[in-house]
Amino acid sequence: MPVPIIVACGSGVATSQTVASKVNRMLKKDNIDAEVTAVDLKSVERHLKGAAAYITIVREKNKNYGVPVVDGIAFLTGMNQQKEYQKLLGYIKDFQNAAK
C-alpha cells in the first residue's frame, strides 16, 4: 500500500503540482511506494488524516496538523532539497514502522 504524502499551496495547482511531481520522481527512483497528492490550502486538513507527511509551500505559523512537516520550497529552489528529502524519508520510515 502506498504511503500517503500531501503537498499544498494556495491554489493546489501550479506550485504544489510541481513539487508533487518532483517528489514522486525522487521516491520512485529510490523504489519507495508512495502516493504524493497536491491539494489546495483550504482543503489540506481533510487530506492530512492518515498522511505520513505534509510538504508545505506556504508556511503557516503556529499551525499544527498532527503530521510531520517538510519544507516544500526546498524542492522548488533546490536549496536544502537533499536535507528536506532525507527528513521526508525518515517520516516515511516512521510511518511504515508504526503501521506494522
mmCIF file of C-alpha atoms in Angstrom:
data_model
loop_
_atom_site.group_PDB
_atom_site.id
_atom_site.type_symbol
_atom_site.label_atom_id
_atom_site.label_comp_id
_atom_site.label_asym_id
_atom_site.label_seq_id
_atom_site.Cartn_x
_atom_site.Cartn_y
_atom_site.Cartn_z
ATOM 1 C CA MET A 1 0.000 0.000 0.000
ATOM 2 C CA PRO A 2 1.480 3.388 -0.986
ATOM 3 C CA VAL A 3 2.459 5.814 1.763
ATOM 4 C CA PRO A 4 0.242 8.939 1.548
ATOM 5 C CA ILE A 5 2.053 12.277 1.325
ATOM 6 C CA ILE A 6 0.263 15.597 0.890
ATOM 7 C CA VAL A 7 1.625 18.727 -0.819
ATOM 8 C CA ALA A 8 -0.270 22.005 -0.529
ATOM 9 C CA CYS A 9 -0.027 25.524 -1.862
ATOM 10 C CA GLY A 10 -2.541 28.346 -2.088
ATOM 11 C CA SER A 11 -4.489 27.048 -5.087
ATOM 12 C CA GLY A 12 -3.349 23.419 -5.284
ATOM 13 C CA VAL A 13 -2.488 23.847 -8.949
ATOM 14 C CA ALA A 14 0.898 25.102 -10.128
ATOM 15 C CA THR A 15 3.394 25.077 -7.279
ATOM 16 C CA SER A 16 2.107 22.077 -5.370
ATOM 17 C CA GLN A 17 1.773 20.058 -8.591
ATOM 18 C CA THR A 18 5.379 20.871 -9.480
ATOM 19 C CA VAL A 19 6.640 19.802 -6.059
ATOM 20 C CA ALA A 20 4.440 16.679 -6.007
ATOM 21 C CA SER A 21 5.793 15.590 -9.401
ATOM 22 C CA LYS A 22 9.384 16.150 -8.339
ATOM 23 C CA VAL A 23 8.968 14.295 -5.036
ATOM 24 C CA ASN A 24 7.163 11.447 -6.817
ATOM 25 C CA ARG A 25 10.104 11.078 -9.223
ATOM 26 C CA MET A 26 12.617 11.114 -6.375
ATOM 27 C CA LEU A 27 10.697 8.489 -4.402
ATOM 28 C CA LYS A 28 10.228 6.253 -7.453
ATOM 29 C CA LYS A 29 13.968 6.480 -8.158
ATOM 30 C CA ASP A 30 14.569 5.239 -4.594
ATOM 31 C CA ASN A 31 11.926 2.480 -5.017
ATOM 32 C CA ILE A 32 9.648 3.909 -2.346
ATOM 33 C CA ASP A 33 5.958 3.172 -2.756
ATOM 34 C CA ALA A 34 4.275 6.488 -2.014
ATOM 35 C CA GLU A 35 1.357 8.489 -3.315
ATOM 36 C CA VAL A 36 2.097 12.222 -3.368
ATOM 37 C CA THR A 37 -1.062 14.285 -3.750
ATOM 38 C CA ALA A 38 -1.249 18.027 -4.457
ATOM 39 C CA VAL A 39 -4.132 19.895 -2.821
ATOM 40 C CA ASP A 40 -5.143 23.500 -2.160
ATOM 41 C CA LEU A 41 -4.509 25.067 1.228
ATOM 42 C CA LYS A 42 -8.215 25.435 2.009
ATOM 43 C CA SER A 43 -8.821 21.680 1.923
ATOM 44 C CA VAL A 44 -5.495 20.486 3.319
ATOM 45 C CA GLU A 45 -6.811 19.492 6.747
ATOM 46 C CA ARG A 46 -9.184 16.848 5.426
ATOM 47 C CA HIS A 47 -6.446 15.353 3.248
ATOM 48 C CA LEU A 48 -3.890 15.101 6.054
ATOM 49 C CA LYS A 49 -5.755 12.469 8.060
ATOM 50 C CA GLY A 50 -3.657 9.334 7.760
ATOM 51 C CA ALA A 51 -0.826 11.032 5.839
ATOM 52 C CA ALA A 52 2.826 10.240 6.554
ATOM 53 C CA ALA A 53 3.939 13.820 5.895
ATOM 54 C CA TYR A 54 2.822 17.232 4.754
ATOM 55 C CA ILE A 55 5.006 19.103 2.274
ATOM 56 C CA THR A 56 4.046 22.734 2.598
ATOM 57 C CA ILE A 57 4.755 25.560 0.188
ATOM 58 C CA VAL A 58 3.116 28.187 2.402
ATOM 59 C CA ARG A 59 4.412 28.249 5.946
ATOM 60 C CA GLU A 60 1.598 28.780 8.394
ATOM 61 C CA LYS A 61 2.839 29.974 11.752
ATOM 62 C CA ASN A 62 1.547 28.261 14.880
ATOM 63 C CA LYS A 63 -0.425 25.699 12.890
ATOM 64 C CA ASN A 64 -0.081 22.063 13.927
ATOM 65 C CA TYR A 65 -1.741 19.497 11.707
ATOM 66 C CA GLY A 66 -0.569 16.480 13.678
ATOM 67 C CA VAL A 67 1.678 15.174 10.885
ATOM 68 C CA PRO A 68 5.358 15.839 10.197
ATOM 69 C CA VAL A 69 6.007 18.884 8.003
ATOM 70 C CA VAL A 70 8.587 19.169 5.211
ATOM 71 C CA ASP A 71 9.617 22.448 3.580
ATOM 72 C CA GLY A 72 8.328 22.351 0.005
ATOM 73 C CA ILE A 73 10.240 25.459 -1.055
ATOM 74 C CA ALA A 74 13.413 23.346 -0.953
ATOM 75 C CA PHE A 75 12.032 21.204 -3.800
ATOM 76 C CA LEU A 76 11.250 24.315 -5.846
ATOM 77 C CA THR A 77 14.581 26.064 -5.399
ATOM 78 C CA GLY A 78 16.883 23.101 -4.874
ATOM 79 C CA MET A 79 18.322 24.788 -1.771
ATOM 80 C CA ASN A 80 18.349 22.313 1.132
ATOM 81 C CA GLN A 81 16.457 19.862 -1.070
ATOM 82 C CA GLN A 82 18.533 16.859 -0.012
ATOM 83 C CA LYS A 83 18.110 17.760 3.675
ATOM 84 C CA GLU A 84 14.332 18.020 3.320
ATOM 85 C CA TYR A 85 14.205 14.837 1.244
ATOM 86 C CA GLN A 86 16.100 12.961 3.969
ATOM 87 C CA LYS A 87 13.598 14.269 6.533
ATOM 88 C CA LEU A 88 10.780 13.024 4.313
ATOM 89 C CA LEU A 89 12.389 9.593 4.011
ATOM 90 C CA GLY A 90 12.639 9.430 7.808
ATOM 91 C CA TYR A 91 8.966 10.322 8.187
ATOM 92 C CA ILE A 92 8.011 7.654 5.648
ATOM 93 C CA LYS A 93 10.059 5.065 7.528
ATOM 94 C CA ASP A 94 8.445 6.082 10.848
ATOM 95 C CA PHE A 95 5.005 5.869 9.230
ATOM 96 C CA GLN A 96 5.698 2.398 7.840
ATOM 97 C CA ASN A 97 7.061 1.168 11.182
ATOM 98 C CA ALA A 98 4.025 2.497 13.048
ATOM 99 C CA ALA A 99 1.720 0.699 10.603
ATOM 100 C CA LYS A 100 3.310 -2.697 11.332
#
